[in-house]
Short mmCIF file of C-alpha atoms in Angstrom, two decimals:
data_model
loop_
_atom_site.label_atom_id
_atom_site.label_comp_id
_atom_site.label_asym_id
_atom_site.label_seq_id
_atom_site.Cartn_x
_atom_site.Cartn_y
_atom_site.Cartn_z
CA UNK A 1 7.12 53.76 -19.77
CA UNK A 2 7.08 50.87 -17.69
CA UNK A 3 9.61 50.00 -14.95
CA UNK A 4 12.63 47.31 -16.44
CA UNK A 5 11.44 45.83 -12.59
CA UNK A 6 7.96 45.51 -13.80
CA UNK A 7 8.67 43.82 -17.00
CA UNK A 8 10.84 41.66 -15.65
CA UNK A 9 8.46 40.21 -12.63
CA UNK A 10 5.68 40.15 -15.33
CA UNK A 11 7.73 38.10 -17.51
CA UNK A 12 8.36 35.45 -14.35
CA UNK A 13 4.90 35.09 -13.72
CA UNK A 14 3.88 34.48 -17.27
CA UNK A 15 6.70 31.88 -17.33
CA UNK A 16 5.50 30.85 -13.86
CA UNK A 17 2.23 30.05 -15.25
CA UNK A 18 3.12 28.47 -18.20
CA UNK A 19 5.24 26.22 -16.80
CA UNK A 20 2.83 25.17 -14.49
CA UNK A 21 0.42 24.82 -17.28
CA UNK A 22 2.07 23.64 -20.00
CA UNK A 23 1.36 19.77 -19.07
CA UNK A 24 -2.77 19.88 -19.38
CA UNK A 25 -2.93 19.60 -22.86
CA UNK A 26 -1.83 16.07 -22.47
CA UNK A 27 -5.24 14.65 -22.63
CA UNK A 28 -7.17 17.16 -24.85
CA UNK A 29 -3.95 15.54 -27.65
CA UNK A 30 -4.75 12.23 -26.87
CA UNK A 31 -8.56 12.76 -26.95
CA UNK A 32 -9.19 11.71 -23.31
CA UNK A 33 -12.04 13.44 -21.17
CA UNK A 34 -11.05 14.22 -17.60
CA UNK A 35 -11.95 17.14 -15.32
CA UNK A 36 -10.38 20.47 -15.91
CA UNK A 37 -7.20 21.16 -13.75
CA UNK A 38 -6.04 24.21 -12.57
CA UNK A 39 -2.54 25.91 -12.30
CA UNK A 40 -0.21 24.89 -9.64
CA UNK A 41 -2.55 22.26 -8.39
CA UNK A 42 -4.12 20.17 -10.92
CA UNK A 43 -7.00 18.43 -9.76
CA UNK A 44 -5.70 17.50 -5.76
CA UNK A 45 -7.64 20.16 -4.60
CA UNK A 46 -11.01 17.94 -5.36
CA UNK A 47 -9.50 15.21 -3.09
CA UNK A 48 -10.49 17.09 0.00
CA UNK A 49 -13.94 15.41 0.37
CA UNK A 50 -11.88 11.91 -0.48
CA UNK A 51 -9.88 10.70 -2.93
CA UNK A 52 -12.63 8.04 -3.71
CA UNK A 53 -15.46 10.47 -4.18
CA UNK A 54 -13.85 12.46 -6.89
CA UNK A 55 -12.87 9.05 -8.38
CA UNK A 56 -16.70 7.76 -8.34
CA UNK A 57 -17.72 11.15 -9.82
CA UNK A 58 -15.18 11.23 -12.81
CA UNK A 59 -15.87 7.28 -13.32
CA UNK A 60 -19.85 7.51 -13.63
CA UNK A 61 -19.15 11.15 -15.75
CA UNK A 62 -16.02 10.38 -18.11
CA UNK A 63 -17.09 6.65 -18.74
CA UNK A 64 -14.89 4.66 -16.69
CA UNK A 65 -11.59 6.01 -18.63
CA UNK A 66 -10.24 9.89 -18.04
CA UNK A 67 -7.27 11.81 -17.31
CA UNK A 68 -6.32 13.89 -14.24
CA UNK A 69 -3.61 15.70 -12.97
CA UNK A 70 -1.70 16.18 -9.51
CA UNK A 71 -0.13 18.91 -9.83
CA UNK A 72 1.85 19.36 -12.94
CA UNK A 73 1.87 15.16 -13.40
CA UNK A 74 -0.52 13.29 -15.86
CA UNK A 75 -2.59 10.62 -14.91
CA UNK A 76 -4.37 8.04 -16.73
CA UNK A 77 -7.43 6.46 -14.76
CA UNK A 78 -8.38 2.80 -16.82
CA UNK A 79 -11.49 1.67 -15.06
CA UNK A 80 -12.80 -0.33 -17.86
CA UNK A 81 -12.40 -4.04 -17.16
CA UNK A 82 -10.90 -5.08 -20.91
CA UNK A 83 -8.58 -2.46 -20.70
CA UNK A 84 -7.67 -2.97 -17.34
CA UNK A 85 -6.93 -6.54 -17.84
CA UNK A 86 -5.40 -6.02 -21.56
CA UNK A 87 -2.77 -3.51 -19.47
CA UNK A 88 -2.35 -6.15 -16.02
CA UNK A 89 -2.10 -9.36 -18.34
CA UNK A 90 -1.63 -9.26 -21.85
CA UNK A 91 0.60 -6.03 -22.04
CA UNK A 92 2.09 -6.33 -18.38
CA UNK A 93 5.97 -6.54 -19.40
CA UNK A 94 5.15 -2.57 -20.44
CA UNK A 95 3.79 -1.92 -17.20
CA UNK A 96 6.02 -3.51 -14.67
CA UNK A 97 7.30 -0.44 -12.43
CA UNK A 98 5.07 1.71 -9.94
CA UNK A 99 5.53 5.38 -9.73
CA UNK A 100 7.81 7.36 -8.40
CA UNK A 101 5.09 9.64 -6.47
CA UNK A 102 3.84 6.76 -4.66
CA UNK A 103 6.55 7.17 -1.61
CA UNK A 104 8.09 10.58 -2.86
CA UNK A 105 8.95 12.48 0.59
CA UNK A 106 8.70 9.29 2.52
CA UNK A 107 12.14 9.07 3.60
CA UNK A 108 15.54 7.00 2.42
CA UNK A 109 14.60 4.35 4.62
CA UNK A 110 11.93 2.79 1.97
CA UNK A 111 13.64 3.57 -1.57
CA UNK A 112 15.07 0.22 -1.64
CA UNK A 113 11.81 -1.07 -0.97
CA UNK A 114 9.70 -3.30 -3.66
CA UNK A 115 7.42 0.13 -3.63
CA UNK A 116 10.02 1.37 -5.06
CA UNK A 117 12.67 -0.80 -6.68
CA UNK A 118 12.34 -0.81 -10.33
CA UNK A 119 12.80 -4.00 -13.31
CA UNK A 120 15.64 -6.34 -12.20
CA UNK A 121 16.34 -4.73 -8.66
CA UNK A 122 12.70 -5.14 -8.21
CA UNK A 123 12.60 -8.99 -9.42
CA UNK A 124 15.45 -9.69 -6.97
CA UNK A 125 14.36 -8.77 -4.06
CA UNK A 126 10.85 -10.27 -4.86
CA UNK A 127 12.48 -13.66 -5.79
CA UNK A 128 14.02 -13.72 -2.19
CA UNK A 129 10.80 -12.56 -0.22
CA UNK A 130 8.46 -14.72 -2.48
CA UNK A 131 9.48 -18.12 -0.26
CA UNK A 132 8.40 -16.31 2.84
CA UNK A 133 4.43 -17.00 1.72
CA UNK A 134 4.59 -20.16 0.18
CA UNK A 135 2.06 -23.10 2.03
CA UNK A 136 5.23 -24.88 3.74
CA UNK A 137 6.45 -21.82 4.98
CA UNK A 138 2.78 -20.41 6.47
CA UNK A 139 2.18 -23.68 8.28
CA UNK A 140 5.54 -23.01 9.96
CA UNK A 141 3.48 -20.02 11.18
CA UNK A 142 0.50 -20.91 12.22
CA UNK A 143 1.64 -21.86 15.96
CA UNK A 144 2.17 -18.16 16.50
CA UNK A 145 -0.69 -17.37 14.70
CA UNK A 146 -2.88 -20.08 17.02
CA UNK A 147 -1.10 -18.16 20.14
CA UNK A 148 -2.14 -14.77 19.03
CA UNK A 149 -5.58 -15.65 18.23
CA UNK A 150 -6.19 -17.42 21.48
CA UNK A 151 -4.80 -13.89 23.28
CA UNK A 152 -7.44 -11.89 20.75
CA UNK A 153 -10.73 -15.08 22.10
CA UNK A 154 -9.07 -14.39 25.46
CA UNK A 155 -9.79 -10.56 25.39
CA UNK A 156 -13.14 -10.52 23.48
CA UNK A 157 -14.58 -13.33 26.37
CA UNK A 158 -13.38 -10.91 28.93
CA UNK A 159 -15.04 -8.01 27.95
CA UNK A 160 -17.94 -10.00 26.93
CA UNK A 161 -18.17 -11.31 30.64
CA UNK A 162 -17.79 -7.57 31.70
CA UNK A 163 -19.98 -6.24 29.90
CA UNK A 164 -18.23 -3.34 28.49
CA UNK A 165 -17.95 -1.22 24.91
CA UNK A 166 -14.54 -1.63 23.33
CA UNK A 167 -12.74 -0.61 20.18
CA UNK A 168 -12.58 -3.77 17.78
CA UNK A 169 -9.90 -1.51 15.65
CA UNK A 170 -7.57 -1.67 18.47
CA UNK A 171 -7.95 -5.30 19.35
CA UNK A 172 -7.48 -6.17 15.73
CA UNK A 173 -4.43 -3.88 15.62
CA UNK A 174 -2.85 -5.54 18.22
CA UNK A 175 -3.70 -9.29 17.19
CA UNK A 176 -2.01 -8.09 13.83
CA UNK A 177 1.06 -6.67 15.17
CA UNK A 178 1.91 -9.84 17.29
CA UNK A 179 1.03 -11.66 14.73
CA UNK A 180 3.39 -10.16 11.84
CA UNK A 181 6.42 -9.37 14.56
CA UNK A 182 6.33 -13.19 15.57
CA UNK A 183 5.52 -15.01 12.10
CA UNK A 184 8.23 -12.69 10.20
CA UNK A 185 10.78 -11.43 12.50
CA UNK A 186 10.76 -13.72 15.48
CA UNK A 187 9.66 -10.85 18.39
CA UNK A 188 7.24 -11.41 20.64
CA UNK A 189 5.44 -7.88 22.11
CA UNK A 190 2.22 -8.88 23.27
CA UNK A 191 0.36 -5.60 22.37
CA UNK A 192 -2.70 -7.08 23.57
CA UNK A 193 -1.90 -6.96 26.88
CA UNK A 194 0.64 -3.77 26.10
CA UNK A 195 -1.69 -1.31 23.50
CA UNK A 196 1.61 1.23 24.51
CA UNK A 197 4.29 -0.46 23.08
CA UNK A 198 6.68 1.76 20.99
CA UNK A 199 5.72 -0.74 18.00
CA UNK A 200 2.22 -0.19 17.98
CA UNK A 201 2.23 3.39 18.79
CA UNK A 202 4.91 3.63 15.88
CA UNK A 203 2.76 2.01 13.55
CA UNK A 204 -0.39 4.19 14.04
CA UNK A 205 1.72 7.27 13.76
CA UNK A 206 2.75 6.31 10.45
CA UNK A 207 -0.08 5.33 8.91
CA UNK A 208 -1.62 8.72 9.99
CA UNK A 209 -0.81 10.33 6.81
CA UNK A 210 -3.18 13.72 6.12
CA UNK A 211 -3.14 14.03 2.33
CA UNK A 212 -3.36 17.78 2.93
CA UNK A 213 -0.31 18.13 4.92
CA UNK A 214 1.69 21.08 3.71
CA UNK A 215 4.40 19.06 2.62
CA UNK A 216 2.64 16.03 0.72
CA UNK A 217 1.24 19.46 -1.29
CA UNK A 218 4.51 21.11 -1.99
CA UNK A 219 5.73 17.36 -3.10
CA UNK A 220 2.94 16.73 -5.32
CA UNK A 221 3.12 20.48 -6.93
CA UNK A 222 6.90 20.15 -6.90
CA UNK A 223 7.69 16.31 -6.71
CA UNK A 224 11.53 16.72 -7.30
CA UNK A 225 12.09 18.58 -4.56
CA UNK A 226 11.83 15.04 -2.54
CA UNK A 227 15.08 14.21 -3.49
CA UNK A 228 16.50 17.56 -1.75
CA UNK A 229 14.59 17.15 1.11
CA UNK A 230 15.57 13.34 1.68
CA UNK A 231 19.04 15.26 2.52
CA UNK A 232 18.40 16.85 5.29
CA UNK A 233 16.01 14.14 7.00
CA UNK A 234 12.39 16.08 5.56
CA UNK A 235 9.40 13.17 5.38
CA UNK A 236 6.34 13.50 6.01
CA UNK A 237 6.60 9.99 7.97
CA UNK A 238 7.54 10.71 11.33
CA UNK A 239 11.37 10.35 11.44
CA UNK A 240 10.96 9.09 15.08
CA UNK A 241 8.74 6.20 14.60
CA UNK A 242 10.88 5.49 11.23
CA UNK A 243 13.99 5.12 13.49
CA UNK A 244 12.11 3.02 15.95
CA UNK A 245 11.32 0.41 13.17
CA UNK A 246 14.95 0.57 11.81
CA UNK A 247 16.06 -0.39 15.87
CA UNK A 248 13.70 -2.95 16.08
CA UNK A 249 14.87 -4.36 12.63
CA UNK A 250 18.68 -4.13 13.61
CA UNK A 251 17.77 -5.57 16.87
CA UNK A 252 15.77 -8.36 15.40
CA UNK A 253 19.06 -8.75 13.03
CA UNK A 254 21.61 -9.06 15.97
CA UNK A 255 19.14 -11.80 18.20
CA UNK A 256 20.20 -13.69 15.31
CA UNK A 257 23.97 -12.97 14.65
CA UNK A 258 25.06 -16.37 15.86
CA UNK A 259 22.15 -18.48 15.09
CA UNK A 260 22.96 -21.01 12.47
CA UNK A 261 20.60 -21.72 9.61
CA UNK A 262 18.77 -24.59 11.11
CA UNK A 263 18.17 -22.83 14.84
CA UNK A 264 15.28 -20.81 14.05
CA UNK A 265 11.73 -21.00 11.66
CA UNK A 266 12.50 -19.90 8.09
CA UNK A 267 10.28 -16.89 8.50
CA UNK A 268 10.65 -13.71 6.52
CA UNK A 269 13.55 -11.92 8.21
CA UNK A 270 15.70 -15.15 8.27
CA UNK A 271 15.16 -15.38 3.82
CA UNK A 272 16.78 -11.86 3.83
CA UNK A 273 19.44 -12.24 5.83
CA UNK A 274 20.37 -15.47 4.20
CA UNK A 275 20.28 -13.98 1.03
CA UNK A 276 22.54 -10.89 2.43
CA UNK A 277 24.81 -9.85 0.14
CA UNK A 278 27.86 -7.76 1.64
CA UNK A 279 28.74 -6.60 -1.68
CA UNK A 280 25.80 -4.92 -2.47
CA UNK A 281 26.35 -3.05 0.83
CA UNK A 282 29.25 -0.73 -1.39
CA UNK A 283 28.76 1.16 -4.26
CA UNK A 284 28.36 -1.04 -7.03
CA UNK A 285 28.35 -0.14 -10.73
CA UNK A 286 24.87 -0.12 -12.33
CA UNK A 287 25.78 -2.47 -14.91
CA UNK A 288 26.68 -5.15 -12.42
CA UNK A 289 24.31 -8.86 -12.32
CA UNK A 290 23.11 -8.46 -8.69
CA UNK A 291 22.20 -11.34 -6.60
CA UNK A 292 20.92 -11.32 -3.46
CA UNK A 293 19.86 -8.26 -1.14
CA UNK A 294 21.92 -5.43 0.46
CA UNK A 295 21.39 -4.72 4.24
CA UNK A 296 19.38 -1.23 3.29
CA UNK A 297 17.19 -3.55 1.11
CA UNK A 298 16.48 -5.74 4.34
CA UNK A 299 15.51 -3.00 6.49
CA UNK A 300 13.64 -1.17 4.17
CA UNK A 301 11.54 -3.99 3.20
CA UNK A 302 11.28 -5.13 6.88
CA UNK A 303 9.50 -1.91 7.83
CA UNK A 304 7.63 -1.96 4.88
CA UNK A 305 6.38 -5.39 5.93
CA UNK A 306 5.56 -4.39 9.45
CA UNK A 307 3.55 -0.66 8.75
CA UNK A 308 1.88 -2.01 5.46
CA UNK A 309 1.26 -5.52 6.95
CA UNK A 310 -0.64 -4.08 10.34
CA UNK A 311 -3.30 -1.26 8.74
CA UNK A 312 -4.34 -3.57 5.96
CA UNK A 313 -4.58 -6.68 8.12
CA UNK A 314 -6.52 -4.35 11.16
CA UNK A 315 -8.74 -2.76 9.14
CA UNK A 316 -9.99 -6.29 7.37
CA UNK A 317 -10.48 -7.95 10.47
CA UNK A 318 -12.05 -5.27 12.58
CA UNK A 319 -14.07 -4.42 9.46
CA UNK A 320 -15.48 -7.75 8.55
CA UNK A 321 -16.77 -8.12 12.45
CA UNK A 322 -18.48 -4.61 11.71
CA UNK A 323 -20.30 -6.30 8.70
CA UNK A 324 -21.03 -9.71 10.48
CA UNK A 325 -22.48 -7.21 12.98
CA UNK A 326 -25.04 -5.38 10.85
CA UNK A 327 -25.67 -8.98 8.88
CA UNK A 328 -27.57 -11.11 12.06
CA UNK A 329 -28.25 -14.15 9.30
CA UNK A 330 -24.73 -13.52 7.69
CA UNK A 331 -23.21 -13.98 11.52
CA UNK A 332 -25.18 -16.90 11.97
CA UNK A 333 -24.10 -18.92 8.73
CA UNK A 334 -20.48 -18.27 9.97
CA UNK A 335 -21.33 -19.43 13.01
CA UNK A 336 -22.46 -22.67 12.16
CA UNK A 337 -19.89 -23.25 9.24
CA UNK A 338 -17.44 -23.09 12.11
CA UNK A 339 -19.10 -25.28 14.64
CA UNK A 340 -19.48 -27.90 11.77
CA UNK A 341 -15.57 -27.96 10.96
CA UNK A 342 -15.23 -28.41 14.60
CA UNK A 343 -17.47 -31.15 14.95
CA UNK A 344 -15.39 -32.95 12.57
CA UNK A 345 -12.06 -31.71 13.38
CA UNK A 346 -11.99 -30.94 17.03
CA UNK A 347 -9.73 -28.22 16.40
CA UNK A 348 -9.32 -24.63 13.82
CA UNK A 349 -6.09 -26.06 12.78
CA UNK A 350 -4.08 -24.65 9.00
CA UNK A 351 -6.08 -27.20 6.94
CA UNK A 352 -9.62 -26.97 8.82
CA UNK A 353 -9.41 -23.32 7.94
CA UNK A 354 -8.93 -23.68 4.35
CA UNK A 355 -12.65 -25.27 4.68
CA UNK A 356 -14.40 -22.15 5.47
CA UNK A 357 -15.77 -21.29 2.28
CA UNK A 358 -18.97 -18.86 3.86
CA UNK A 359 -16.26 -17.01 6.33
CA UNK A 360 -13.80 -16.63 2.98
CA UNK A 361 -16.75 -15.27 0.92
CA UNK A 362 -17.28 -12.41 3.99
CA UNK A 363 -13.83 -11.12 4.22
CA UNK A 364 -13.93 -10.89 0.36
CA UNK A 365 -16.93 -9.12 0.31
CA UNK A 366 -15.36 -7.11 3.15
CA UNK A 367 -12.31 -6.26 0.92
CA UNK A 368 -14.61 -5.39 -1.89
CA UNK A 369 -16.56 -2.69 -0.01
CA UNK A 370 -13.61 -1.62 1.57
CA UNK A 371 -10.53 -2.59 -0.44
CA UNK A 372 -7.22 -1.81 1.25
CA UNK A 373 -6.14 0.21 -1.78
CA UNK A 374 -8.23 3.11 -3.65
CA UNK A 375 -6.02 2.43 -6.41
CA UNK A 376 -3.06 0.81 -7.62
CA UNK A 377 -0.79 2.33 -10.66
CA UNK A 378 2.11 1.24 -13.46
CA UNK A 379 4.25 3.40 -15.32
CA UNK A 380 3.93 2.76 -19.27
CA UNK A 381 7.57 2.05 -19.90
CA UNK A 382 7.05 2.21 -24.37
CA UNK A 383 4.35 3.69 -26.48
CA UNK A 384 1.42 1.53 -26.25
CA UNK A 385 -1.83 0.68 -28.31
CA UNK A 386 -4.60 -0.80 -25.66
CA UNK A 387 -7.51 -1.62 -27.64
CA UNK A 388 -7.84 1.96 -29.69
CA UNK A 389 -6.56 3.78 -26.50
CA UNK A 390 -2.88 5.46 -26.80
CA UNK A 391 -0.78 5.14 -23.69
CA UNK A 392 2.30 7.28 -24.42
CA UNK A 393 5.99 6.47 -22.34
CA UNK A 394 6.26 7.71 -19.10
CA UNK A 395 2.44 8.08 -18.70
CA UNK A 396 1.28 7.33 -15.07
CA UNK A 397 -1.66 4.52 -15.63
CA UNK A 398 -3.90 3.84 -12.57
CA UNK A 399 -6.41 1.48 -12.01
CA UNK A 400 -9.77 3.09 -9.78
CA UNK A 401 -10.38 -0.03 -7.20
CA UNK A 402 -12.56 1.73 -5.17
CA UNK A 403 -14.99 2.32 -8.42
CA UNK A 404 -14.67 -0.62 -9.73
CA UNK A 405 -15.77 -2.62 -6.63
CA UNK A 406 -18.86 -0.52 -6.41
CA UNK A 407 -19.84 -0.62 -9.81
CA UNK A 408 -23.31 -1.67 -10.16
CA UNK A 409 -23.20 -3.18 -12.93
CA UNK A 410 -20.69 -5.24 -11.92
CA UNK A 411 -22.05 -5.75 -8.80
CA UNK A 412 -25.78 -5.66 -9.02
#
């Protein structure tokens, strides 16, 4: 006879299993092709050439709509351009909230951030930064912006005169950090002339993410375990370069404890703190109209600002000079769009810009070949009809950008 011990581990492991399971039916109900997961993992383990390679493969083989998993967790890829805009436009009030995953194991310090923030908590907090981007508010800016971008001419004329190889990544980096800690929080660090600073160093460290680090893994197999971990301090951002951002935010916050409304540029950090709310600082009962922004809603989004705002913005400027690079004629036509504004306006001023159609056209094509996001996802919130294809509750709906942009047949 067999051992009560026996049984009783076999038993586990067939639970184990089916637990783990259970979910990948989901698309074989709803009659959606997709590539067959397996237990514990799902389909992450086919992410470890890149995330946009398995993407391209299941978009040319399922026909542009398929389901995959991530560990246990059903997603819906919609890379067909009706259904994509049916769900983004004409059905977007049932797709309003990202998911959860997105910044799971990323640390307390962002969950009141608009990556996170959810419905009416995420509409407030939008309504406040919104103003920061409007036209009156980025020509406030563009004196910074002027500064910084004569430091970045100042740097690429020097090592032009010298003669020598440099990193174009780093130069951009550093052009976008001064930028972005000017423009929206009033700091000047001059990381072109100080690649060290704790800022910039900070902000490589966290965008270093390996999507195979043991704990991204365990929080993709076992995504509620994020909430434990948050606890005891666990993220797979660097808690050390998270704290640095939260001192430079309180620091930024205190240069501007006695400053009175009309003393300084209405720039990003100086919306939020205007729109502080002490109340919202205390517990507050989840029925309760909020208006305005708590202080962990100002630092959160603050950091998010600053490490979101410096790989995008680095990686399209260093990558469109790569392009202009390899495209002699392309480079050219810039070249000569900008000396005719010049000729006419003396100067590259905020509305002389907005005249350089040819330079536009190359950092979109930039951001098409090399968009800043693989993919971008919604949470169905109801059961939904798009166009014959079910979308039940719950169900985590992602759009392939990647695929999409380098779709021949869109882009011949």
């Amino acid at each position: 006879p067999f051992s009560p011990t026996w049984v009783l581990v076999g038993l586990c492991v067939v639970l184990l299993y089916m637990y783990l399971v259970w979910p990948h039916s989901t698309f074989k109900k709803l009659g959606i092709p997709g590539p067959r997961p397996v237990a514990l993992f799902g389909n992450f383990l086919s992410y470890w050439n890149g995330i946009h390679l398995f993407d391209q493969e299941c978009y040319r083989k399922y026909n542009k709509v398929y389901g995959y998993f991530e560990g246990r967790t059903a997603n819906l890829m919609v890379g067909d351009l009706e259904l994509v805009k049916e769900i983004t436009v004409k059905e977007v009030n049932k797709f309003t909230n990202r998911s959860d995953g997105e910044m799971e194991g990323a640390g307390d310090i962002f969950s009141k951030s608009l990556l996170v923030l959810k419905d009416a908590d995420w509409k407030r907090v939008r309504s406040v930064i919104t103003p920061t981007f409007s036209s009156g508010k980025l020509k406030q800016m563009v004196g910074h912006v002027e500064r910084c971008a004569d430091g970045l001419v100042a740097h690429l004329a020097e090592n032009d005169k010298q003669g020598v190889v440099f990193d174009m990544a780093e130069l951009a980096g550093a052009y976008t950090m001064d930028s972005i800690s000017g423009t929206a929080f009033g700091v000047d660090i001059d990381s072109l002339n100080n690649p060290d600073h704790p800022l910039v160093t900070s902000a490589k460290t966290l965008n270093d993410v390996n999507l195979f680090n043991p704990l991204i893994i365990i929080l993709i197999i076992f995504p509620k375990l994020s909430a434990f971990l948050e606890r005891f301090g666990v993220s797979y951002f660097s808690k050390k370069s998270i704290d640095y951002f939260k001192q430079a935010v309180d620091s930024a916050i205190s240069m501007r404890g006695g400053d009175s409304d009309g003393a300084r540029p209405v720039d990003f950090l100086q919306l939020m703190l205007k729109a502080h709310n002490e109340e919202l600082d205390k517990k507050v009962p989840s029925n309760m109209v909020k208006t305005g922004v708590s202080k962990t809603e100002i630092t959160g989004n603050a950091v998010l600002l600053w490490m979101a705002g410096y790989e995008t913005t680095a990686n399209t400027l260093s990558l469109t000079a790569y392009n202009l690079a390899l495209h002699q004629e392309a480079q050219d036509q810039v070249i000569e769009e900008i000396d005719a504004v010049l000729d006419r306006r003396d100067k590259l001023d905020y509305e002389s810009v907005n005249e350089l159609h040819f330079l536009e056209t190359c950092i979109n094509e930039t951001l098409r070949l090399f968009p800043a996001a693989q993919r971008i996802d919604r949470v169905c919130k109801e059961d939904t009809e798009v166009k014959g294809l079910h979308i039940p509750a719950g169900m985590i709906v992602n759009v392939p950008v990647y695929c999409i942009h380098h779709d021949a047949d869109i882009w011949p």
